[in-house]
Amino acid sequence: MSAGPEIERLIQLLAKLPGLGPRSARRAALHLVKKRDLLMAPLTAALQTAMDTVTVCEVCGNLDSRNPCTVCADPRRDPSIIVVVSDVADIWALERANAVNSRYHVLGGTLSPLDGVGPDDLTIDALVGRAHAPEVTEVILALDATVDGQTTAHYITDRLSDAKVRVTGLAHGVPVGGELDYLDEGTLTTAIRSRTTMG
Amino acid sequence: MQWSEDGIVLGVRRHGETSAIVELMTREHGRHLGLVRGGAGPRLQAVLQPGNRVAATWRARLDEHLGSYSVEGLRLRAGAYLALPHALYALTHLAALARLLPERDRHPHVHDALEAILDHLADRRAAAALVVRFERMMLAELGFGLALDRCAVSGETEDLAYVSPRTGRAVTRTVGAPWHDRLLPLPAVLAAEELVLEASDDDLVEAFRTTGFFLARNVFEPRGVPLPDARTQFLNAALRRERAKTPAEA
């Protein structure tokens, strides 16, 4: 390609973003250059602001421009419940669903021997410390329904055995829109075991 | 290059945004890796969980290439074990042990043993008996087999009670008595030809102590790594305490 080194550099960086390959990065770069005032300048400013202000919350591991984050500092949040998630994206998903009005704790991943992720690589010690606070009565383990996710959940349950909290996990079963014929045996078994009374 | 075979999922590593590198234990092709396109997507995530059995077709231009798998779920066992901590720790530990084998090296006995164990992980004591036998099998597969069929001194085959930590050979209770504090225990669950599923927790703990000693000394320490954490967690979950109640049961 005969574009200058600046545009080449822009394309290379954009191609590192999730969802963008070299071809789509080239399209995005071209679009940015064409919409210099409308898009490129505000995007540059937004990136710089985010770079300067967004930090990891020292309490829960959430990303925010405040530290402690907006969730941790919100007095309307129920301080007695901590929802444990593996990643910040999970907080955003739960907040979108408006499912809980509590505090969170981001582990930073799940235990994964294949990827070399052990307990020391996650923020489990910090969670155990938070769970021992007198106002905390329940820890909800909102982790993936995968072998790694649930292994992490059981490990945390063990670590919280001496904390005076109720440790709960998310239910596993038939998702909305799920057809029984396409579900795996494990999900169906769990769904039958966790059946609820109708009406 | 192309072959098709059923295999057990040992592990999955995300590759890029949508693909995954999947590690299978197959009967004819051993521990074999391959790329699954779309393997990190929601359609295949339930299939590509450790412990599940899949029908796989591997394709590559050259034999030494990573190659790509197309997979279809056959027995999706992992989901049934998500609520059982000992089963999940066992899955992780078994995969870590299988990972000690060289890639693409045929080990049909290991494959068959894994398949049998994975069907019986729900019962914690049976799972413990099967896992300790698997550890003994892995020692043999890696060249450090224990000679537990007869006494190393007298040649007797009855009342074998100890294992020498130096040689890995069994001795009878009488022969080993003077040095019993320096020998490792040999409970029936480890020594018997046939599988002993009714072993007590104490026997199982002793059996794991013996296999753990040889695994650590001969296999893990030379590689510069400790015994897997999952092994300790499996023992804690399966043997040393009663099963914790699930939230629904509480």
XYZ file of C-alpha atoms in Angstrom:
449
model
C 0.000 0.000 0.000
C 1.297 3.466 -0.839
C -0.107 5.355 2.201
C 2.367 7.241 4.368
C 3.989 5.712 7.451
C 1.572 7.563 9.755
C -1.452 5.912 8.194
C 0.348 2.562 8.107
C 1.002 2.938 11.842
C -2.657 3.826 12.447
C -3.780 0.760 10.484
C -1.380 -1.477 12.382
C -2.688 -0.241 15.729
C -6.341 -0.468 14.722
C -5.762 -4.030 13.503
C -4.794 -4.979 17.062
C -8.315 -4.155 18.313
C -10.762 -7.005 18.887
C -13.002 -7.565 15.889
C -10.717 -5.805 13.449
C -8.396 -7.515 11.007
C -5.953 -5.765 8.646
C -8.615 -5.193 5.987
C -11.249 -3.744 8.321
C -8.533 -1.717 10.088
C -7.666 -0.166 6.734
C -11.312 0.749 6.172
C -11.581 2.210 9.671
C -8.383 4.237 9.210
C -9.602 5.591 5.880
C -12.938 6.489 7.441
C -11.217 8.294 10.315
C -9.002 10.270 7.981
C -11.958 11.265 5.823
C -14.027 12.291 8.888
C -11.135 14.103 10.534
C -13.154 16.790 12.351
C -16.334 14.845 12.866
C -14.799 11.639 14.185
C -11.038 11.572 14.404
C -10.580 14.631 16.631
C -13.294 13.663 19.164
C -12.023 10.073 19.150
C -8.483 11.227 19.837
C -9.721 13.439 22.673
C -11.844 10.632 24.107
C -8.930 8.214 23.963
C -6.663 10.726 25.684
C -9.257 11.426 28.404
C -9.779 7.703 28.987
C -6.023 7.207 29.078
C -5.649 9.953 31.676
C -8.614 9.185 33.898
C -9.701 5.528 33.732
C -8.139 3.409 36.462
C -8.735 0.086 38.118
C -10.842 0.422 41.268
C -8.687 -0.540 44.235
C -11.689 -2.069 46.010
C -13.393 -4.227 43.390
C -11.211 -4.185 40.265
C -13.815 -2.401 38.129
C -12.729 0.163 35.525
C -13.824 3.716 36.190
C -12.578 7.289 36.189
C -13.115 7.378 39.950
C -11.294 5.375 42.560
C -13.155 3.801 44.394
C -15.419 3.304 41.384
C -18.970 4.626 41.014
C -20.442 1.275 42.073
C -18.307 0.982 45.220
C -18.970 4.619 46.173
C -22.736 4.444 45.604
C -24.480 4.452 49.038
C -27.687 3.050 47.472
C -25.914 -0.211 46.639
C -26.494 -3.118 49.020
C -23.159 -3.528 50.856
C -24.121 -6.939 52.246
C -23.824 -8.722 48.878
C -20.718 -9.082 46.725
C -21.152 -10.415 43.204
C -17.953 -12.071 42.004
C -17.268 -11.922 38.256
C -14.262 -12.928 36.201
C -14.025 -9.804 34.057
C -15.207 -6.186 33.919
C -17.320 -7.093 30.873
C -19.382 -9.328 33.182
C -20.157 -6.325 35.419
C -21.380 -4.439 32.366
C -23.575 -7.419 31.393
C -25.113 -7.633 34.873
C -25.624 -3.874 35.019
C -27.334 -3.965 31.595
C -29.661 -6.645 32.921
C -30.268 -4.585 36.061
C -30.161 -7.929 37.842
C -28.580 -6.953 41.149
C -28.118 -3.797 43.166
C -25.006 -4.826 45.018
C -21.251 -4.444 44.978
C -18.948 -6.411 42.695
C -15.563 -8.063 42.752
C -13.567 -8.656 39.567
C -11.251 -11.677 39.736
C -9.337 -10.853 36.572
C -9.966 -14.255 34.964
C -10.566 -17.843 36.012
C -8.226 -20.591 37.126
C -6.802 -22.237 34.033
C -3.878 -24.666 34.335
C -3.494 -24.811 30.545
C -2.956 -21.045 30.395
C -0.879 -21.063 33.577
C -3.406 -19.038 35.570
C -3.258 -20.000 39.241
C -4.884 -18.576 42.391
C -2.068 -16.044 42.837
C -2.830 -14.534 39.427
C -6.390 -13.660 40.475
C -7.674 -11.258 43.130
C -8.941 -14.070 45.357
C -7.027 -12.906 48.453
C -8.616 -9.463 48.166
C -12.058 -11.077 47.853
C -11.478 -13.180 50.968
C -10.511 -9.998 52.815
C -13.657 -8.208 51.642
C -15.874 -11.175 52.535
C -14.679 -11.005 56.155
C -16.067 -7.484 56.558
C -18.930 -7.562 59.108
C -21.503 -6.007 56.756
C -21.083 -8.726 54.081
C -23.580 -11.589 54.379
C -23.594 -13.142 50.911
C -21.108 -13.721 48.110
C -22.664 -14.554 44.730
C -20.270 -16.375 42.402
C -21.396 -15.185 38.957
C -18.800 -17.155 37.012
C -18.968 -18.886 33.645
C -20.702 -22.267 33.474
C -17.498 -23.844 32.202
C -15.089 -26.286 33.809
C -12.607 -23.470 34.476
C -15.302 -21.086 35.739
C -16.872 -23.585 38.116
C -13.494 -24.895 39.310
C -12.736 -21.302 40.270
C -16.119 -21.042 41.994
C -15.494 -24.169 44.088
C -11.988 -23.003 44.930
C -13.350 -19.662 46.156
C -16.059 -21.467 48.127
C -13.321 -23.410 49.919
C -11.366 -20.242 50.605
C -14.468 -18.569 52.041
C -15.306 -21.470 54.337
C -14.260 -19.580 57.464
C -15.989 -16.326 56.494
C -19.445 -15.857 57.946
C -21.104 -15.430 54.558
C -23.540 -17.411 52.440
C -21.813 -18.414 49.214
C -24.175 -18.868 46.275
C -23.757 -19.534 42.562
C -25.800 -18.783 39.483
C -28.359 -21.372 38.366
C -27.572 -23.514 35.329
C -30.322 -24.547 32.970
C -32.255 -23.902 29.797
C -31.499 -20.449 28.352
C -34.250 -18.248 26.948
C -34.737 -19.332 23.353
C -33.023 -22.644 24.007
C -34.437 -25.732 22.330
C -34.116 -28.907 24.372
C -33.014 -30.923 21.357
C -29.884 -28.794 21.005
C -28.860 -28.672 24.674
C -26.028 -30.769 26.030
C -26.722 -33.596 28.487
C -25.146 -31.768 31.432
C -27.310 -28.668 31.002
C -30.445 -30.780 30.669
C -29.569 -32.842 33.757
C -28.928 -29.699 35.789
C -32.106 -28.087 34.491
C -34.199 -31.090 35.492
C -32.563 -31.180 38.946
C -33.236 -27.461 39.409
C -36.843 -27.593 38.142
C -39.320 -25.166 39.681
C -43.031 -25.401 40.485
C -45.251 -23.866 37.814
C -48.188 -21.649 38.568
C -3.164 -35.220 5.900
C -6.484 -36.183 7.404
C -7.827 -38.572 9.997
C -11.053 -38.990 11.961
C -11.283 -40.341 15.465
C -13.174 -39.887 18.709
C -11.289 -38.120 21.472
C -11.566 -36.746 24.990
C -11.178 -32.992 25.430
C -8.257 -32.319 27.794
C -8.054 -28.570 27.462
C -8.990 -25.576 25.384
C -7.029 -22.385 24.848
C -8.657 -19.414 23.186
C -6.963 -18.431 19.932
C -7.920 -15.035 18.579
C -11.476 -13.931 19.031
C -13.432 -16.868 17.746
C -11.112 -19.844 17.445
C -9.623 -22.184 20.002
C -6.685 -24.566 20.185
C -8.109 -27.822 21.466
C -6.144 -30.614 23.095
C -7.672 -34.066 22.610
C -6.695 -37.464 23.972
C -7.338 -39.960 21.214
C -6.765 -43.700 21.175
C -4.743 -43.935 17.972
C -3.126 -40.503 17.767
C -2.415 -39.866 21.449
C -2.523 -36.372 22.883
C -3.117 -34.247 19.821
C -3.715 -30.511 19.417
C -5.543 -28.718 16.647
C -7.255 -25.453 15.848
C -11.040 -25.345 15.975
C -12.451 -22.435 14.021
C -15.378 -20.974 15.935
C -14.245 -22.958 18.987
C -14.523 -19.919 21.253
C -18.044 -19.159 20.045
C -21.228 -19.996 21.940
C -22.158 -22.900 19.633
C -19.067 -24.957 20.394
C -18.202 -23.741 23.890
C -20.442 -26.309 25.574
C -18.924 -29.069 23.442
C -15.306 -28.067 24.006
C -15.218 -28.522 27.766
C -12.619 -30.776 29.397
C -13.948 -34.294 29.906
C -16.349 -34.257 26.971
C -16.057 -36.875 24.234
C -16.093 -35.556 20.683
C -15.895 -36.959 17.175
C -12.987 -35.137 15.568
C -11.611 -34.858 12.063
C -8.089 -33.448 11.863
C -6.764 -31.901 8.660
C -3.410 -30.333 7.824
C -1.291 -29.863 4.745
C 1.748 -31.422 6.428
C 1.870 -33.860 9.319
C 3.994 -31.525 11.478
C 1.493 -28.671 11.192
C -0.870 -27.819 14.040
C -3.778 -28.523 11.690
C -7.431 -27.875 12.263
C -10.149 -29.960 13.844
C -13.791 -30.139 13.003
C -15.570 -31.523 16.049
C -18.975 -32.793 17.028
C -20.034 -33.573 20.588
C -20.674 -37.221 21.427
C -20.829 -37.417 25.235
C -21.047 -34.059 26.944
C -20.207 -35.096 30.487
C -18.646 -31.880 31.774
C -21.975 -30.159 32.415
C -23.044 -32.869 34.853
C -19.872 -32.342 36.899
C -20.043 -28.561 37.276
C -21.700 -28.810 40.686
C -19.257 -31.431 42.001
C -15.984 -29.856 43.178
C -14.118 -33.168 43.458
C -15.098 -34.049 39.876
C -13.895 -30.708 38.520
C -10.605 -30.912 40.395
C -10.224 -34.496 39.150
C -10.816 -33.356 35.556
C -8.109 -30.702 35.926
C -5.690 -33.104 37.592
C -6.259 -35.903 35.057
C -5.699 -33.480 32.192
C -2.482 -32.256 33.832
C -1.262 -35.848 34.134
C -2.195 -36.697 30.542
C -0.350 -33.555 29.459
C 2.883 -35.154 30.694
C 2.757 -37.539 27.760
C 4.552 -36.489 24.599
C 2.312 -35.028 21.942
C 1.081 -37.401 19.214
C 2.468 -40.428 21.044
C 0.034 -43.335 21.028
C -1.103 -44.382 24.532
C -4.304 -46.405 24.085
C -4.317 -47.622 27.707
C -4.256 -44.057 28.993
C -7.097 -43.119 26.675
C -9.189 -46.110 27.766
C -8.482 -45.486 31.448
C -9.426 -41.819 31.113
C -12.661 -42.745 29.375
C -13.551 -45.165 32.180
C -12.685 -42.696 34.950
C -14.671 -39.870 33.381
C -17.805 -42.016 33.514
C -17.439 -42.537 37.274
C -16.401 -39.152 38.594
C -19.707 -38.452 40.310
C -19.010 -40.907 43.155
C -16.204 -39.251 45.107
C -14.721 -42.420 46.606
C -14.842 -44.365 43.323
C -13.323 -41.328 41.617
C -10.487 -41.261 44.158
C -9.786 -44.988 43.680
C -9.761 -44.572 39.908
C -7.580 -41.459 39.975
C -4.925 -43.073 42.191
C -4.834 -46.080 39.844
C -4.470 -43.661 36.955
C -1.512 -42.021 38.700
C 0.120 -45.438 39.016
C -0.556 -46.086 35.334
C 0.950 -42.732 34.368
C 4.105 -43.516 36.361
C 4.415 -46.729 34.333
C 3.711 -44.957 31.029
C 6.403 -42.399 31.820
C 8.966 -45.081 32.633
C 8.766 -45.060 36.428
C 6.446 -48.014 36.993
C 6.067 -49.389 40.508
C 6.683 -53.129 41.003
C 3.893 -53.973 43.397
C 3.054 -57.553 42.473
C 5.588 -59.334 44.716
C 7.960 -58.668 47.598
C 11.333 -57.392 46.424
C 13.103 -59.392 49.174
C 11.158 -62.623 49.720
C 9.270 -62.875 46.423
C 5.999 -63.428 48.313
C 2.804 -62.120 46.760
C 0.677 -62.003 49.934
C 0.527 -59.362 52.700
C 2.385 -56.702 50.705
C 2.263 -53.627 52.925
C 5.042 -51.200 52.012
C 6.820 -49.683 49.029
C 10.470 -48.767 49.019
C 10.831 -45.048 48.236
C 14.220 -45.786 46.678
C 13.263 -48.562 44.261
C 9.473 -48.355 43.983
C 9.215 -52.075 44.766
C 6.840 -53.663 47.267
C 7.793 -55.516 50.423
C 5.710 -57.628 52.802
C 4.661 -56.460 56.244
C 7.174 -58.812 57.907
C 10.104 -57.799 55.742
C 9.324 -54.106 55.961
C 8.561 -53.995 59.702
C 12.052 -52.885 60.850
C 12.028 -49.973 58.416
C 8.312 -49.223 58.360
C 8.844 -45.549 59.293
C 11.030 -45.054 56.220
C 8.825 -46.991 53.786
C 5.741 -45.779 51.972
C 2.359 -47.398 52.626
C 0.885 -49.847 50.131
C -2.875 -50.113 50.651
C -4.880 -52.698 48.680
C -6.478 -49.999 46.527
C -3.055 -49.400 44.967
C -1.628 -52.916 45.007
C -4.579 -55.050 43.886
C -4.780 -56.265 40.299
C -8.527 -55.634 40.269
C -9.997 -52.247 40.940
C -10.976 -51.751 44.610
C -13.840 -49.282 44.784
C -14.729 -49.852 48.443
C -11.474 -48.490 49.859
C -11.644 -46.401 53.018
C -10.678 -42.741 53.001
C -7.564 -43.575 55.054
C -6.443 -46.191 52.508
C -7.015 -43.756 49.677
C -5.053 -41.014 51.436
C -2.157 -43.462 51.936
C -2.326 -44.574 48.311
C -2.156 -40.945 47.142
C 0.755 -40.338 49.505
C 2.691 -43.139 47.809
C 1.900 -42.192 44.204
C 2.397 -38.509 45.068
C 5.908 -39.243 46.341
C 6.956 -40.941 43.092
C 5.160 -38.446 40.873
C 6.860 -35.547 42.626
C 10.329 -37.122 42.690
C 10.413 -38.755 39.242
C 8.087 -36.656 37.130
C 7.358 -33.165 38.397
C 10.553 -32.164 40.247
C 12.812 -32.967 37.257
C 10.567 -30.650 35.233
C 10.985 -27.952 37.868
C 7.295 -27.829 38.794
C 5.424 -28.873 41.932
C 2.601 -31.402 42.005
C -0.500 -29.803 40.472
C -2.631 -27.729 42.863
C -5.667 -29.523 41.456
C -4.371 -32.784 42.975
C -4.354 -31.333 46.489
C -7.753 -29.735 45.933
C -9.123 -33.031 44.611
C -7.894 -34.876 47.695
C -9.414 -32.247 49.988
C -12.726 -32.369 48.156
C -12.928 -36.129 47.679
C -11.463 -37.553 50.852
C -11.009 -35.270 53.778
C -14.379 -33.696 54.275
C -18.020 -34.239 53.645
C -19.489 -32.816 50.474
C -20.544 -29.191 50.840
C -24.215 -28.542 50.254
C -25.190 -26.656 47.132
C -27.202 -23.447 47.635
C -30.339 -25.263 46.500
C -29.859 -27.922 49.163
C -28.983 -25.494 51.948
